[in-house]
Amino acid sequence: MNRTGIILTGVAGFLAIAATLIGAGKFDTKQRQAETGASETQVAARTQTGTGFDFYVLALSWSPSYCAREGKGADPQQCKLSKLKGFTVHGLWPQFETGFPADCAIGSPNNVDREILVRIKEVMPSASLARYQWRKHGTCSGLSQGDYFDTLRAAADAVRIPDIYHWPPSSVSVAPLKVEAAFLNANPGLHAAGFAAICDGRYLTEVRVCLTKDLAFRQCREVDRRACRARAVEMPPIQ
């Protein structure tokens, strides 16, 4: 059976589990509107099309894995919140069909405006991570800093997090293919060859989703080839 077939066989089991859980699906858009005063139409109007690359990868980090792996060295903004997050945005990465640009010299400030940090804190709670992502990836997007982070926020809203991953009750051992199956089921139009669950050997660390410059799902063979091949990895719980 090919990889797509294996992924789809796990959907039925996850449907039964997810149906018992309550989740918001996409990142909480109403909360974002309350924090920024922006409507969905206004946000869409601010989102510009990037240039100088082929597509985006939206990297969604399983935050408890990062916090468990880094221990005392973990970013306190991400790991010492009153309520630990589940999937958060690691970054929005401009990509070529093969390889990617990085650290583009555009004469733009390395720091990120405080108002922008407030605007994205629900999906990217770490200010230091936001600054790093802007320097390494955002500067290669062809967008202004404000437009890049608006696009990052819109990309996060475009991907629905499966309900089962909003409140997993305890640390669990998961098959990466079943994680992918849950994302496929939650996101109509997502390609099996257009995203990948990533692991570091012990933990499920990320889900990387490929998006067009207009934030539609698309295939990306290079990203897909990097998917975790372990039979099972750990997902620490949201605490």
Short mmCIF file of C-alpha atoms in Angstrom, two decimals:
data_model
loop_
_atom_site.label_atom_id
_atom_site.label_comp_id
_atom_site.label_asym_id
_atom_site.label_seq_id
_atom_site.Cartn_x
_atom_site.Cartn_y
_atom_site.Cartn_z
CA MET A 1 0.00 0.00 0.00
CA ASN A 2 1.39 3.47 -0.83
CA ARG A 3 1.79 6.25 1.74
CA THR A 4 -1.46 7.96 0.77
CA GLY A 5 -3.41 4.75 1.28
CA ILE A 6 -1.84 4.16 4.68
CA ILE A 7 -2.70 7.69 5.77
CA LEU A 8 -6.32 7.40 4.77
CA THR A 9 -6.82 4.14 6.66
CA GLY A 10 -6.26 5.98 9.93
CA VAL A 11 -8.99 8.55 9.37
CA ALA A 12 -11.93 6.47 10.62
CA GLY A 13 -10.37 5.80 14.00
CA PHE A 14 -9.52 9.43 14.53
CA LEU A 15 -13.03 10.54 13.60
CA ALA A 16 -14.47 8.54 16.47
CA ILE A 17 -12.04 10.03 18.98
CA ALA A 18 -12.27 13.59 17.71
CA ALA A 19 -16.06 13.55 17.86
CA THR A 20 -15.88 13.32 21.64
CA LEU A 21 -13.67 16.37 22.04
CA ILE A 22 -14.47 20.07 21.84
CA GLY A 23 -12.16 22.27 19.79
CA ALA A 24 -12.19 25.55 18.01
CA GLY A 25 -10.68 24.08 14.87
CA LYS A 26 -8.76 26.97 13.40
CA PHE A 27 -6.91 29.38 15.65
CA ASP A 28 -9.43 31.56 17.46
CA THR A 29 -10.33 34.23 14.90
CA LYS A 30 -12.75 36.04 17.23
CA GLN A 31 -10.01 36.43 19.83
CA ARG A 32 -7.71 37.83 17.16
CA GLN A 33 -10.35 40.35 16.11
CA ALA A 34 -10.82 41.43 19.72
CA GLU A 35 -7.06 41.89 20.17
CA THR A 36 -6.41 43.72 16.89
CA GLY A 37 -9.74 45.36 16.09
CA ALA A 38 -9.49 43.82 12.60
CA SER A 39 -12.26 42.05 10.76
CA GLU A 40 -11.61 39.06 8.47
CA THR A 41 -12.18 41.34 5.45
CA GLN A 42 -9.68 43.88 6.74
CA VAL A 43 -7.09 41.20 7.42
CA ALA A 44 -7.57 39.73 3.95
CA ALA A 45 -7.15 43.18 2.45
CA ARG A 46 -3.85 43.65 4.30
CA THR A 47 -2.48 40.31 3.15
CA GLN A 48 -0.28 40.84 0.11
CA THR A 49 1.21 38.34 -2.33
CA GLY A 50 4.88 37.64 -1.73
CA THR A 51 7.55 37.64 -4.43
CA GLY A 52 10.89 35.99 -5.12
CA PHE A 53 9.96 32.41 -4.18
CA ASP A 54 7.61 29.61 -5.26
CA PHE A 55 5.43 28.75 -2.25
CA TYR A 56 5.19 28.82 1.54
CA VAL A 57 5.64 26.21 4.21
CA LEU A 58 3.58 26.88 7.35
CA ALA A 59 5.44 25.11 10.17
CA LEU A 60 3.18 24.27 13.12
CA SER A 61 5.17 23.27 16.18
CA TRP A 62 3.77 20.91 18.81
CA SER A 63 4.72 23.26 21.64
CA PRO A 64 4.79 20.65 24.45
CA SER A 65 7.46 18.71 22.52
CA TYR A 66 9.63 21.80 22.22
CA CYS A 67 9.22 22.59 25.91
CA ALA A 68 9.98 19.01 26.98
CA ARG A 69 13.02 18.75 24.73
CA GLU A 70 14.54 22.10 25.75
CA GLY A 71 13.73 21.86 29.47
CA LYS A 72 15.16 24.81 31.42
CA GLY A 73 16.52 26.29 28.21
CA ALA A 74 13.07 26.65 26.64
CA ASP A 75 11.65 30.06 25.83
CA PRO A 76 9.58 31.09 28.90
CA GLN A 77 7.09 33.01 26.76
CA GLN A 78 6.21 29.77 25.02
CA CYS A 79 6.60 27.27 27.85
CA LYS A 80 5.70 29.07 31.08
CA LEU A 81 2.33 30.44 30.15
CA SER A 82 -0.61 29.95 32.49
CA LYS A 83 -1.97 27.60 29.86
CA LEU A 84 0.52 25.83 27.62
CA LYS A 85 -0.33 25.95 23.95
CA GLY A 86 -0.66 22.93 21.68
CA PHE A 87 0.17 23.62 18.03
CA THR A 88 1.73 27.06 17.59
CA VAL A 89 3.26 28.67 14.53
CA HIS A 90 6.97 28.01 14.24
CA GLY A 91 7.21 30.01 11.05
CA LEU A 92 6.00 30.81 7.55
CA TRP A 93 8.85 29.93 5.21
CA PRO A 94 9.21 31.05 1.60
CA GLN A 95 10.37 28.06 -0.46
CA PHE A 96 11.73 27.22 -3.88
CA GLU A 97 10.68 23.98 -5.51
CA THR A 98 14.10 22.79 -4.38
CA GLY A 99 15.66 24.51 -1.39
CA PHE A 100 14.73 27.83 0.14
CA PRO A 101 16.03 31.39 0.52
CA ALA A 102 17.21 32.63 3.92
CA ASP A 103 18.61 35.71 5.64
CA CYS A 104 17.88 38.02 2.75
CA ALA A 105 19.60 41.41 2.93
CA ILE A 106 16.87 43.96 2.33
CA GLY A 107 17.89 46.79 4.64
CA SER A 108 14.88 46.17 6.85
CA PRO A 109 15.09 46.38 10.66
CA ASN A 110 15.78 43.10 12.46
CA ASN A 111 13.52 43.97 15.37
CA VAL A 112 9.78 43.33 15.17
CA ASP A 113 7.36 46.09 16.02
CA ARG A 114 5.63 45.62 19.37
CA GLU A 115 2.17 46.07 17.85
CA ILE A 116 2.89 43.17 15.48
CA LEU A 117 4.00 40.96 18.36
CA VAL A 118 0.69 41.64 20.11
CA ARG A 119 -1.20 40.89 16.91
CA ILE A 120 0.35 37.43 16.48
CA LYS A 121 0.85 36.35 20.09
CA GLU A 122 -2.04 33.87 20.04
CA VAL A 123 -0.39 31.79 17.32
CA MET A 124 3.27 32.70 17.92
CA PRO A 125 3.64 33.52 21.63
CA SER A 126 7.44 33.94 21.60
CA ALA A 127 8.74 37.40 20.71
CA SER A 128 12.28 36.07 20.23
CA LEU A 129 11.00 33.43 17.81
CA ALA A 130 9.10 36.09 15.84
CA ARG A 131 12.25 38.19 15.52
CA TYR A 132 14.27 35.19 14.38
CA GLN A 133 11.65 34.13 11.86
CA TRP A 134 11.51 37.62 10.41
CA ARG A 135 15.30 37.80 10.01
CA LYS A 136 15.70 34.33 8.49
CA HIS A 137 12.48 33.87 6.51
CA GLY A 138 10.33 36.99 6.47
CA THR A 139 13.04 39.07 4.83
CA CYS A 140 12.91 36.68 1.86
CA SER A 141 9.16 37.03 1.31
CA GLY A 142 9.20 40.26 -0.69
CA LEU A 143 6.78 41.67 1.88
CA SER A 144 7.01 44.43 4.43
CA GLN A 145 7.28 43.28 8.03
CA GLY A 146 3.65 44.08 8.72
CA ASP A 147 2.43 42.30 5.60
CA TYR A 148 4.59 39.26 6.31
CA PHE A 149 3.15 38.76 9.79
CA ASP A 150 -0.39 39.44 8.57
CA THR A 151 0.19 36.70 6.01
CA LEU A 152 1.58 34.40 8.70
CA ARG A 153 -1.53 35.02 10.78
CA ALA A 154 -3.80 34.37 7.80
CA ALA A 155 -1.90 31.16 6.99
CA ALA A 156 -2.47 29.95 10.55
CA ASP A 157 -6.19 30.60 10.12
CA ALA A 158 -6.20 28.68 6.83
CA VAL A 159 -5.19 25.38 8.46
CA ARG A 160 -7.62 23.65 10.79
CA ILE A 161 -6.07 21.92 13.77
CA PRO A 162 -7.82 18.55 14.32
CA ASP A 163 -10.02 18.68 17.40
CA ILE A 164 -8.19 15.78 19.01
CA TYR A 165 -5.04 17.92 19.32
CA HIS A 166 -6.64 20.76 21.25
CA TRP A 167 -6.78 18.93 24.55
CA PRO A 168 -4.99 15.56 24.53
CA PRO A 169 -5.45 14.25 28.08
CA SER A 170 -1.94 12.92 28.67
CA SER A 171 1.34 12.14 26.98
CA VAL A 172 0.59 9.70 24.20
CA SER A 173 2.49 7.54 21.76
CA VAL A 174 1.27 8.30 18.26
CA ALA A 175 1.90 7.01 14.78
CA PRO A 176 2.96 9.99 12.61
CA LEU A 177 0.82 8.62 9.78
CA LYS A 178 -2.25 8.90 12.03
CA VAL A 179 -1.38 12.50 12.84
CA GLU A 180 -1.27 13.13 9.11
CA ALA A 181 -4.58 11.30 8.68
CA ALA A 182 -6.22 13.60 11.24
CA PHE A 183 -4.96 16.72 9.41
CA LEU A 184 -6.16 15.35 6.08
CA ASN A 185 -9.61 14.72 7.49
CA ALA A 186 -9.83 18.16 9.12
CA ASN A 187 -8.71 20.08 6.02
CA PRO A 188 -10.64 19.38 2.80
CA GLY A 189 -8.39 20.02 -0.18
CA LEU A 190 -5.18 19.26 1.68
CA HIS A 191 -2.94 16.99 -0.40
CA ALA A 192 -1.38 13.88 1.11
CA ALA A 193 1.80 14.95 -0.68
CA GLY A 194 1.40 18.55 0.47
CA PHE A 195 2.40 18.35 4.11
CA ALA A 196 4.41 16.27 6.56
CA ALA A 197 4.52 15.33 10.23
CA ILE A 198 8.06 15.83 11.51
CA CYS A 199 9.80 14.12 14.44
CA ASP A 200 13.20 14.27 16.14
CA GLY A 201 13.45 10.57 16.98
CA ARG A 202 11.57 10.76 20.26
CA TYR A 203 8.96 13.50 19.90
CA LEU A 204 6.45 14.56 17.27
CA THR A 205 7.78 18.08 16.75
CA GLU A 206 5.93 19.72 13.87
CA VAL A 207 3.43 19.52 11.07
CA ARG A 208 4.57 21.39 7.96
CA VAL A 209 1.88 22.42 5.47
CA CYS A 210 2.61 23.68 1.96
CA LEU A 211 0.63 26.69 0.73
CA THR A 212 0.56 28.76 -2.42
CA LYS A 213 1.34 32.46 -2.22
CA ASP A 214 -2.43 32.92 -1.95
CA LEU A 215 -2.52 30.45 0.97
CA ALA A 216 -4.23 27.59 -0.83
CA PHE A 217 -3.11 24.00 -0.23
CA ARG A 218 -0.63 22.60 -2.76
CA GLN A 219 1.68 19.63 -3.18
CA CYS A 220 5.37 19.82 -2.30
CA ARG A 221 7.32 16.63 -2.85
CA GLU A 222 10.51 17.83 -1.17
CA VAL A 223 8.69 18.58 2.09
CA ASP A 224 6.68 15.37 1.88
CA ARG A 225 9.88 13.31 1.54
CA ARG A 226 11.07 14.63 4.92
CA ALA A 227 8.08 13.23 6.80
CA CYS A 228 8.73 11.23 9.96
CA ARG A 229 8.99 7.50 9.18
CA ALA A 230 8.98 6.28 12.79
CA ARG A 231 6.21 3.85 13.69
CA ALA A 232 5.43 5.77 16.87
CA VAL A 233 6.67 8.92 18.64
CA GLU A 234 5.67 10.77 21.80
CA MET A 235 3.37 13.79 22.01
CA PRO A 236 3.68 15.35 25.49
CA PRO A 237 0.38 16.73 26.81
CA ILE A 238 -0.89 20.29 26.94
CA GLN A 239 -0.68 21.25 30.61
#
